[in-house]
Short mmCIF file of C-alpha atoms in Angstrom, two decimals:
data_model
loop_
_atom_site.label_atom_id
_atom_site.label_comp_id
_atom_site.label_asym_id
_atom_site.label_seq_id
_atom_site.Cartn_x
_atom_site.Cartn_y
_atom_site.Cartn_z
CA MET I 261 129.26 110.23 131.85
CA LYS I 262 129.07 112.43 129.36
CA GLU I 263 130.22 109.40 126.72
CA VAL I 264 126.72 107.74 127.57
CA LYS I 265 124.67 110.99 127.83
CA LYS I 266 126.15 111.99 123.64
CA LEU I 267 125.44 107.98 122.92
CA LYS I 268 121.67 108.50 124.09
CA HIS I 269 121.39 111.79 122.11
CA LYS I 270 122.63 110.54 118.90
CA GLN I 271 120.21 107.67 119.34
CA MET I 272 117.30 109.73 119.78
CA LEU I 273 118.27 111.91 117.39
CA ILE I 274 118.63 108.57 114.99
CA ILE I 275 114.93 107.59 115.88
CA LEU I 276 113.80 110.11 115.04
CA SER I 277 115.00 110.99 111.44
CA VAL I 278 113.70 107.22 111.09
CA ALA I 279 110.13 108.25 113.14
CA ILE I 280 109.48 111.49 110.37
CA VAL I 281 110.21 109.04 107.44
CA SER I 282 107.84 106.89 108.67
CA PHE I 283 105.32 109.05 109.33
CA LEU I 284 105.14 109.84 105.50
CA GLY I 285 105.08 106.02 104.71
CA THR I 286 102.07 106.06 106.59
CA VAL I 287 100.31 109.57 105.58
CA ASP I 288 100.82 109.24 101.99
CA MET I 289 99.03 105.75 102.35
CA SER I 290 95.56 106.97 104.01
CA ILE I 291 95.90 110.64 102.44
CA VAL I 292 95.62 110.04 98.92
CA ASN I 293 92.47 107.38 99.69
CA THR I 294 90.30 110.71 100.73
CA ALA I 295 91.16 113.17 97.66
CA LEU I 296 90.55 110.02 94.72
CA PRO I 297 87.24 111.51 93.93
CA GLN I 298 88.08 114.65 93.21
CA ILE I 299 91.51 113.83 91.32
CA SER I 300 88.95 111.08 89.71
CA LYS I 301 86.44 114.69 88.35
CA ASP I 302 89.38 116.72 88.05
CA LEU I 303 91.46 114.22 85.69
CA ASN I 304 88.55 113.45 84.25
CA VAL I 305 89.30 109.40 84.47
CA PRO I 306 86.41 106.39 86.19
CA MET I 307 86.71 105.90 89.74
CA ASN I 308 87.89 101.85 89.14
CA GLN I 309 91.32 103.98 87.37
CA ALA I 310 91.76 106.99 89.96
CA GLU I 311 91.62 104.07 92.69
CA TRP I 312 95.19 102.29 90.95
CA ILE I 313 96.94 105.86 92.13
CA SER I 314 95.71 104.33 95.58
CA SER I 315 97.24 100.59 94.90
CA ALA I 316 99.86 101.58 93.01
CA TYR I 317 101.83 102.69 95.73
CA LEU I 318 101.15 100.04 97.47
CA VAL I 319 102.03 97.19 95.05
CA LEU I 320 105.41 98.69 94.45
CA ILE I 321 106.42 99.02 97.42
CA CYS I 322 105.89 95.03 98.57
CA MET I 323 106.76 94.31 94.76
CA SER I 324 110.64 95.43 96.21
CA LEU I 325 110.67 95.06 99.88
CA ILE I 326 113.25 91.94 99.93
CA LEU I 327 115.32 94.16 96.93
CA PHE I 328 115.84 97.08 99.42
CA GLY I 329 116.36 94.65 102.54
CA LYS I 330 118.72 92.33 100.90
CA LEU I 331 120.82 95.55 99.63
CA GLY I 332 121.09 97.43 102.88
CA ASP I 333 122.66 94.54 104.53
CA GLN I 334 125.06 94.25 101.83
CA LEU I 335 125.48 98.29 101.01
CA SER I 336 124.48 100.44 104.16
CA LYS I 337 120.74 100.46 105.39
CA SER I 338 120.91 104.42 106.30
CA ARG I 339 122.77 105.24 102.39
CA ILE I 340 119.37 103.08 100.79
CA PHE I 341 117.05 104.79 103.34
CA GLN I 342 118.49 108.48 102.29
CA LEU I 343 117.97 107.14 99.24
CA GLY I 344 114.32 106.46 99.42
CA THR I 345 113.72 109.37 101.43
CA LEU I 346 115.23 111.25 98.24
CA VAL I 347 113.05 109.05 95.54
CA PHE I 348 110.18 110.03 97.67
CA THR I 349 110.34 113.35 97.82
CA ILE I 350 111.17 114.71 94.14
CA SER I 351 108.37 111.39 92.92
CA SER I 352 105.99 113.55 95.14
CA LEU I 353 106.83 116.72 93.76
CA ILE I 354 106.06 115.02 90.45
CA CYS I 355 103.08 113.38 91.63
CA GLY I 356 101.70 117.02 92.98
CA ILE I 357 102.52 119.13 89.38
CA SER I 358 101.18 116.27 87.41
CA THR I 359 97.92 117.10 84.64
CA ASN I 360 97.10 113.27 83.81
CA LEU I 361 96.92 110.01 85.16
CA VAL I 362 99.53 108.61 83.01
CA VAL I 363 102.00 110.84 84.56
CA LEU I 364 100.91 110.19 88.24
CA LEU I 365 100.29 107.31 88.71
CA ILE I 366 104.20 106.61 87.05
CA ALA I 367 104.90 108.79 90.07
CA ARG I 368 102.72 107.54 91.93
CA CYS I 369 105.33 103.88 91.31
CA LEU I 370 108.67 105.37 91.78
CA GLN I 371 106.83 107.32 95.22
CA GLY I 372 106.02 103.23 96.47
CA LEU I 373 109.57 102.89 95.20
CA GLY I 374 111.09 105.47 97.62
CA ALA I 375 109.23 104.36 100.27
CA SER I 376 109.64 100.72 99.89
CA MET I 377 113.47 101.95 100.10
CA THR I 378 112.72 103.70 104.17
CA MET I 379 110.24 101.22 105.37
CA ALA I 380 113.20 98.28 104.07
CA THR I 381 115.91 100.12 106.18
CA ASN I 382 114.39 102.03 109.02
CA LEU I 383 113.22 98.83 111.77
CA GLY I 384 117.28 98.04 110.74
CA ILE I 385 118.80 100.85 112.03
CA ILE I 386 117.35 101.57 114.66
CA THR I 387 117.83 97.63 116.34
CA GLU I 388 121.83 98.82 114.31
CA SER I 389 121.94 101.62 116.67
CA VAL I 390 120.03 100.87 119.87
CA PRO I 391 120.57 98.67 123.23
CA PHE I 392 118.81 95.27 123.68
CA SER I 393 117.02 96.37 126.66
CA SER I 394 115.98 100.53 125.33
CA ARG I 395 115.35 98.08 121.56
CA GLY I 396 111.01 97.82 122.25
CA LYS I 397 110.92 101.42 123.86
CA ALA I 398 112.92 103.20 120.73
CA LEU I 399 110.26 101.03 118.27
CA GLY I 400 107.82 102.17 120.33
CA ILE I 401 108.29 105.09 119.35
CA ASN I 402 108.61 104.90 116.15
CA THR I 403 105.03 103.02 115.96
CA THR I 404 103.72 105.54 117.45
CA ILE I 405 104.43 109.01 114.78
CA GLY I 406 104.04 106.18 112.47
CA GLN I 407 100.47 105.59 114.22
CA LEU I 408 100.44 109.06 113.43
CA GLY I 409 100.53 109.65 110.09
CA TYR I 410 97.30 107.40 109.90
CA ILE I 411 95.63 109.80 112.25
CA ALA I 412 96.77 112.57 110.10
CA GLY I 413 96.00 111.43 107.39
CA PRO I 414 92.36 112.15 105.79
CA ALA I 415 92.97 115.11 108.83
CA VAL I 416 95.11 116.57 106.90
CA ALA I 417 93.51 115.82 103.30
CA GLY I 418 90.53 116.94 104.11
CA ILE I 419 91.94 120.48 105.52
CA ILE I 420 94.01 120.70 102.23
CA LEU I 421 91.12 120.03 99.86
CA SER I 422 89.03 122.45 101.78
CA ILE I 423 91.77 125.55 100.63
CA ALA I 424 93.38 124.17 97.91
CA SER I 425 93.34 121.53 94.81
CA TRP I 426 94.13 117.87 95.39
CA ASN I 427 97.76 118.64 94.54
CA TRP I 428 98.80 119.95 97.24
CA ILE I 429 98.72 115.95 99.23
CA PHE I 430 102.02 115.43 97.53
CA LEU I 431 103.80 118.73 98.11
CA PHE I 432 102.33 118.14 101.05
CA ASN I 433 105.06 115.46 101.44
CA VAL I 434 108.19 117.79 99.64
CA PRO I 435 109.20 120.39 102.47
CA ILE I 436 109.29 117.34 105.19
CA GLY I 437 110.86 115.33 102.63
CA ILE I 438 113.76 117.67 102.10
CA ALA I 439 114.28 118.58 105.98
CA ALA I 440 114.47 115.44 106.12
CA PHE I 441 116.84 114.29 104.47
CA ILE I 442 119.23 117.37 105.83
CA PHE I 443 118.79 115.93 108.63
CA GLY I 444 119.30 111.66 108.36
CA GLU I 445 122.98 113.32 106.32
CA PHE I 446 123.49 115.01 109.71
CA VAL I 447 122.97 111.60 112.56
CA TYR I 448 123.45 108.94 109.82
CA ASN I 449 126.93 107.02 111.19
CA LYS I 450 129.00 107.66 107.72
CA THR I 451 131.14 104.61 105.74
CA SER I 452 134.65 105.65 106.95
CA LYS I 453 136.70 105.30 103.36
CA ASN I 454 139.58 103.13 104.62
CA GLU I 455 136.81 100.50 105.05
CA PRO I 456 136.66 98.09 102.32
CA LYS I 457 133.94 98.58 100.13
CA PRO I 458 131.69 95.86 99.82
CA LYS I 459 130.74 93.42 97.41
CA LEU I 460 127.46 93.45 96.11
CA ASN I 461 125.69 89.67 95.34
CA ILE I 462 121.81 89.81 94.19
CA ASP I 463 119.91 87.23 93.66
CA TYR I 464 118.13 88.91 90.72
CA PHE I 465 116.08 86.05 89.01
CA GLY I 466 114.69 84.78 92.91
CA PHE I 467 113.89 88.56 93.14
CA ILE I 468 112.55 89.10 89.77
CA THR I 469 110.36 85.69 89.84
CA LEU I 470 108.63 87.15 94.22
CA ALA I 471 107.78 90.79 92.74
CA ILE I 472 106.13 88.88 89.82
CA SER I 473 104.32 86.93 92.62
CA ILE I 474 103.79 89.34 95.00
CA GLY I 475 102.53 92.02 91.96
CA LEU I 476 100.61 89.28 90.08
CA PHE I 477 98.66 88.40 93.69
CA PHE I 478 97.47 92.08 94.53
CA VAL I 479 96.35 92.43 91.57
CA ALA I 480 94.24 89.00 92.08
CA ILE I 481 93.04 90.67 95.24
CA PHE I 482 91.87 93.84 94.10
CA THR I 483 91.06 92.48 90.70
CA GLY I 484 89.06 90.23 92.69
CA GLN I 485 86.58 92.70 94.96
CA GLU I 486 85.84 93.87 91.61
CA ILE I 487 84.83 91.49 89.92
CA GLY I 488 84.88 88.08 91.90
CA PHE I 489 86.53 85.75 93.04
CA SER I 490 84.67 82.98 91.19
CA ASN I 491 86.09 84.50 88.23
CA ILE I 492 88.18 81.87 86.12
CA GLY I 493 90.97 85.13 85.60
CA VAL I 494 91.34 86.02 89.26
CA ILE I 495 91.66 82.19 89.70
CA ALA I 496 94.39 81.10 87.47
CA ALA I 497 96.21 84.52 88.59
CA PHE I 498 95.91 83.07 92.40
CA ILE I 499 97.26 79.84 90.78
CA ILE I 500 100.08 81.34 88.68
CA THR I 501 101.21 83.57 91.86
CA ALA I 502 101.22 79.60 94.37
CA ILE I 503 103.23 78.41 90.92
CA LEU I 504 106.16 81.52 91.28
CA VAL I 505 105.95 81.00 95.25
CA ALA I 506 107.29 77.44 94.33
CA THR I 507 109.79 78.35 91.90
CA PHE I 508 111.17 81.03 93.88
CA ILE I 509 111.71 79.09 97.37
CA ARG I 510 113.19 76.48 94.84
CA ILE I 511 115.29 79.07 93.39
CA GLU I 512 116.22 80.29 97.24
CA LEU I 513 116.88 76.88 98.19
CA LYS I 514 119.90 76.38 95.36
CA VAL I 515 121.60 79.66 95.06
CA LYS I 516 124.28 80.22 96.74
CA GLU I 517 123.74 84.04 98.35
CA PRO I 518 119.77 84.05 98.12
CA ILE I 519 117.60 87.57 97.53
CA LEU I 520 116.46 86.30 101.05
CA ASP I 521 117.44 83.95 103.24
CA LEU I 522 115.15 80.95 104.35
CA SER I 523 117.17 80.15 106.65
CA LEU I 524 115.49 82.33 108.52
CA PHE I 525 112.67 80.72 108.31
CA LYS I 526 113.77 77.50 110.52
CA ASN I 527 113.80 79.70 113.34
CA PRO I 528 110.68 78.95 115.10
CA GLY I 529 110.72 82.41 117.09
CA PHE I 530 110.55 84.26 113.71
CA THR I 531 108.52 82.81 111.85
CA ILE I 532 105.62 82.23 114.57
CA SER I 533 106.27 86.18 115.14
CA ILE I 534 105.44 86.90 111.21
CA ILE I 535 102.72 84.80 110.50
CA ALA I 536 101.19 86.64 113.67
CA LEU I 537 102.07 89.65 112.59
CA MET I 538 100.36 89.17 109.34
CA PHE I 539 96.72 88.00 111.21
CA MET I 540 97.06 91.17 113.08
CA TYR I 541 97.12 93.21 110.99
CA ILE I 542 94.25 90.87 109.74
CA ILE I 543 91.60 92.01 111.51
CA ILE I 544 93.03 95.11 112.62
CA TYR I 545 92.03 95.93 109.18
CA PHE I 546 87.98 94.67 110.03
CA ASN I 547 87.66 97.49 112.06
CA ASN I 548 88.23 100.09 108.71
CA VAL I 549 85.72 98.65 106.89
CA LEU I 550 82.70 97.12 109.08
CA LEU I 551 82.93 99.63 112.20
CA PRO I 552 82.29 103.22 109.38
CA PHE I 553 78.72 101.04 107.80
CA TYR I 554 77.97 99.58 111.85
CA ILE I 555 78.08 103.63 113.41
CA GLN I 556 77.06 105.62 110.26
CA ASP I 557 73.88 103.40 109.46
CA ASN I 558 73.09 100.87 111.99
CA LEU I 559 73.65 104.06 114.98
CA LYS I 560 72.86 106.61 112.33
CA PHE I 561 75.50 108.82 112.76
CA SER I 562 76.57 111.21 110.38
CA PRO I 563 79.84 110.81 108.61
CA SER I 564 81.53 113.72 110.46
CA GLN I 565 80.58 111.57 114.01
CA THR I 566 81.44 108.71 112.44
CA GLY I 567 84.89 110.22 112.05
CA PHE I 568 84.93 111.22 115.17
CA ILE I 569 84.33 108.35 116.72
CA MET I 570 86.27 106.34 115.25
CA SER I 571 89.16 108.87 115.57
CA VAL I 572 89.14 106.45 119.54
CA LEU I 573 90.90 103.86 118.08
CA PRO I 574 94.09 105.36 116.72
CA VAL I 575 94.38 108.12 119.54
CA VAL I 576 94.52 105.48 121.89
CA ASN I 577 96.78 103.52 120.44
CA VAL I 578 99.66 106.55 119.87
CA PHE I 579 99.45 106.22 123.42
CA THR I 580 99.94 102.66 124.08
CA ALA I 581 102.41 101.65 121.65
CA TYR I 582 104.53 104.12 123.14
CA LEU I 583 103.27 101.63 126.58
CA GLY I 584 104.17 98.92 124.62
CA GLY I 585 107.63 98.93 123.91
CA VAL I 586 108.13 100.70 127.45
CA LEU I 587 107.18 97.37 129.10
CA CYS I 588 108.76 94.75 126.26
CA ASP I 589 111.83 96.76 127.60
CA LYS I 590 110.51 94.41 131.21
CA TYR I 591 109.01 91.39 130.32
CA GLY I 592 109.93 90.88 125.95
CA ALA I 593 108.18 90.85 123.19
CA VAL I 594 106.81 87.66 123.49
CA LYS I 595 104.87 87.87 126.26
CA MET I 596 103.88 90.80 125.85
CA SER I 597 102.36 90.29 122.32
CA PHE I 598 101.11 86.98 123.64
CA ARG I 599 99.15 89.37 126.96
CA ALA I 600 98.20 91.51 124.29
CA SER I 601 96.06 88.74 122.13
CA ILE I 602 94.52 87.65 124.94
CA ILE I 603 93.14 91.75 124.66
CA PHE I 604 92.43 90.81 121.38
CA VAL I 605 90.47 88.82 121.38
CA ILE I 606 88.48 90.89 124.89
CA ALA I 607 87.26 93.56 121.89
CA GLU I 608 86.94 90.75 119.28
CA ILE I 609 84.00 89.47 121.52
CA ILE I 610 82.56 92.60 122.35
CA PHE I 611 82.49 94.04 118.47
CA ALA I 612 80.72 90.28 118.13
CA VAL I 613 77.97 91.14 120.76
CA VAL I 614 77.04 94.35 120.99
CA GLN I 615 73.20 95.89 119.98
CA PRO I 616 72.55 99.07 118.78
CA THR I 617 70.04 99.31 121.49
CA TRP I 618 73.55 99.37 123.86
CA PRO I 619 75.13 102.46 125.41
CA LEU I 620 77.65 103.87 123.29
CA ALA I 621 79.88 104.14 126.06
CA ILE I 622 79.98 99.94 125.37
CA LEU I 623 81.09 100.04 122.30
CA LEU I 624 84.06 102.72 122.64
CA PHE I 625 85.49 100.93 125.54
CA GLY I 626 85.63 98.06 122.71
CA PHE I 627 87.26 100.51 120.86
CA MET I 628 89.81 101.16 123.68
CA VAL I 629 90.22 97.61 124.97
CA PHE I 630 91.13 97.14 121.07
CA ALA I 631 93.88 100.23 120.82
CA THR I 632 95.32 98.44 124.14
CA ALA I 633 95.95 95.61 122.94
CA ASN I 634 96.81 97.29 119.29
CA GLY I 635 99.66 99.07 120.79
CA LEU I 636 100.89 97.18 123.58
CA PHE I 637 101.19 94.01 120.87
CA GLN I 638 104.90 94.03 120.09
CA ASN I 639 105.55 92.38 116.58
CA ASN I 640 108.24 94.89 115.70
CA PRO I 641 110.81 93.95 118.49
CA MET I 642 109.68 90.15 118.09
CA VAL I 643 110.43 89.73 114.73
CA MET I 644 113.60 91.69 115.02
CA GLU I 645 115.14 90.15 117.89
CA ASN I 646 115.02 86.58 115.69
CA ALA I 647 117.29 87.82 113.21
CA ARG I 648 121.30 87.63 112.95
CA LYS I 649 122.96 91.64 112.23
CA ASP I 650 123.66 90.64 108.77
CA GLN I 651 119.65 89.31 108.05
CA GLN I 652 118.10 92.91 110.30
CA GLY I 653 117.30 94.84 106.25
CA VAL I 654 116.00 91.07 104.90
CA ALA I 655 113.91 90.76 107.81
CA GLY I 656 112.52 94.39 108.15
CA SER I 657 111.85 93.62 104.71
CA VAL I 658 109.63 90.74 105.40
CA LEU I 659 107.82 92.37 108.57
CA ALA I 660 106.66 95.29 106.63
CA LEU I 661 106.09 93.35 103.90
CA SER I 662 103.98 90.83 105.98
CA ARG I 663 102.09 94.04 107.53
CA ASN I 664 101.11 95.05 103.81
CA ILE I 665 100.07 91.58 103.22
CA GLY I 666 97.54 91.48 105.24
CA PHE I 667 95.88 94.69 105.47
CA THR I 668 95.64 93.53 102.16
CA VAL I 669 94.65 90.09 102.88
CA GLY I 670 91.78 91.56 106.01
CA LEU I 671 89.63 94.07 103.64
CA SER I 672 89.35 91.41 101.25
CA LEU I 673 88.43 88.91 103.77
CA SER I 674 86.38 91.24 105.49
CA THR I 675 83.73 92.05 102.98
CA SER I 676 83.16 88.69 102.36
CA LEU I 677 82.56 87.12 105.77
CA LEU I 678 81.07 90.54 106.49
CA TYR I 679 78.44 89.22 102.45
CA THR I 680 78.60 86.06 103.32
CA GLY I 681 77.27 86.57 107.42
CA MET I 682 74.22 88.80 105.65
CA SER I 683 73.29 86.58 103.03
CA MET I 684 73.25 83.45 105.89
CA LYS I 685 70.79 85.50 107.64
CA ALA I 686 68.83 86.78 104.02
CA ASN I 687 68.72 83.64 102.39
CA ARG I 688 69.50 84.96 99.37
CA SER I 689 73.01 86.72 98.06
CA ILE I 690 74.34 89.74 99.44
CA THR I 691 77.00 91.82 97.96
CA THR I 692 76.33 95.67 99.75
CA TYR I 693 74.78 97.37 102.82
CA PRO I 694 70.95 95.92 103.01
CA PHE I 695 69.67 99.15 103.47
CA GLY I 696 65.91 98.90 104.78
CA HIS I 697 67.71 95.30 106.57
CA ASP I 698 69.79 96.64 109.87
CA ALA I 699 69.65 93.45 111.42
CA TRP I 700 71.62 91.44 108.30
CA PHE I 701 73.67 93.46 108.40
CA LEU I 702 74.70 93.35 111.96
CA PHE I 703 74.46 89.73 111.71
CA GLY I 704 76.85 89.71 109.47
CA MET I 705 78.86 92.01 111.69
CA HIS I 706 78.83 89.99 114.21
CA PHE I 707 79.89 86.93 112.35
CA THR I 708 82.52 88.44 110.90
CA TYR I 709 83.99 89.48 114.42
CA TRP I 710 83.18 85.87 116.07
CA ILE I 711 85.70 85.17 112.46
CA ALA I 712 88.37 87.66 114.09
CA ALA I 713 88.15 86.00 117.09
CA ALA I 714 88.53 82.70 116.44
CA ILE I 715 92.45 84.32 115.18
CA MET I 716 92.88 85.82 117.58
CA ILE I 717 93.39 83.06 119.82
CA ALA I 718 94.89 81.21 116.68
CA VAL I 719 97.67 83.51 117.44
CA MET I 720 97.35 83.47 121.25
CA LEU I 721 98.52 79.57 120.57
CA MET I 722 101.30 80.31 118.88
CA LEU I 723 102.55 82.23 121.46
CA MET I 724 101.73 80.13 123.98
CA TRP I 725 103.51 77.28 122.45
CA LEU I 726 106.47 79.54 121.19
CA MET I 727 106.51 81.46 125.07
CA HIS I 728 107.03 76.87 125.97
CA HIS I 729 109.86 76.06 123.27
CA ARG I 730 111.64 79.27 124.86
CA LYS I 731 111.69 77.89 127.94
CA LYS I 732 111.98 74.28 126.96
CA ALA I 733 115.45 75.59 124.98
CA LYS I 734 117.00 77.29 128.17
#
């Protein structure tokens, strides 16, 4: 009995150690955006250049995720995770003491590499350390603490910028990163000296092809948002990306040890879970783009009141993410995600019909419905349970990559749909908030959320098919 207690205690320590670093990775995605105006001013660089301080971090994470997932499978997930924590912490220090844009961008790229190492291996470490019966709860704890990072980012940035320079938004990571690294050295399982050294076999040509295609895709998205997606250069970038992806698939089908085992996608459970995950993160970002404008410019609340109202979403999400993990262990990841997708559709419909004349309580109810759906949707367990033990690192990498692609596409798609809807209502091209014509924005927002509801209905139908497929397989 004592041995079982000890095992459970060690599992909790591992989950906590991983979650601390997950918190740092997510807080760093949101904390920098808040400080960009101040960084732009202090470094004397235009805002469009300063935005790459945020973008470079995301791009480097996505470009290297698959490589570090593969290294984690071949070497040791905890070793890659710990190295990532170290790289992230050291580069945070360099970011904090940098005095020009070039050094800051290089340090942010290194920070992205460190974050990528931890994101590619964190879920694999948890799934390998926790029995299947408790996996949903364990992943739910990690998700909850990760969500706290998204909540804390803007608040921490606001506090730091009110009492110190922007440099401290990076230096803030250093003591936590050092503590997390030391903590991890004690809790992760050490490789025995008698064990044979694993053979490293990496398909570098495949990795480089994939990394360039991912980088080019993000550059095309970010550039298209600034100069328009009809620009010939942006179109060419998307075409080259598609050619590189096709080349990558051809390489992976031929090499003996692919960087990304495409047999993973032969499993309908894995493929559908990844698509559902990406769609979910696409519509999550709709809220980040649309709701602040609706609350501030349509409902006429102040910026501080808008921030307070918007905080309802992540706060509720923190609690429902853990609840979702517990229910996942009882009912299964796919069943829980299917039920959550129905709740998602209800939330999107509320946002698609809400009117400025309605009580604020109805909008807040929509927030709670959406946050409940987000917490109950079990994307992490749903993906990870469909990968073999030797594929956990790569599966976790694909999951993290899908999440980041979903966020990026969500930002672009939501603005494009909003502009389309407003232009339809105004009978002319609209590419900004139509001050003096709140009804145009409302129409565009409703139009966008009806599309979001359709996307989640597609997810619901995919998960319904997957449940039916699994039932037939039994």
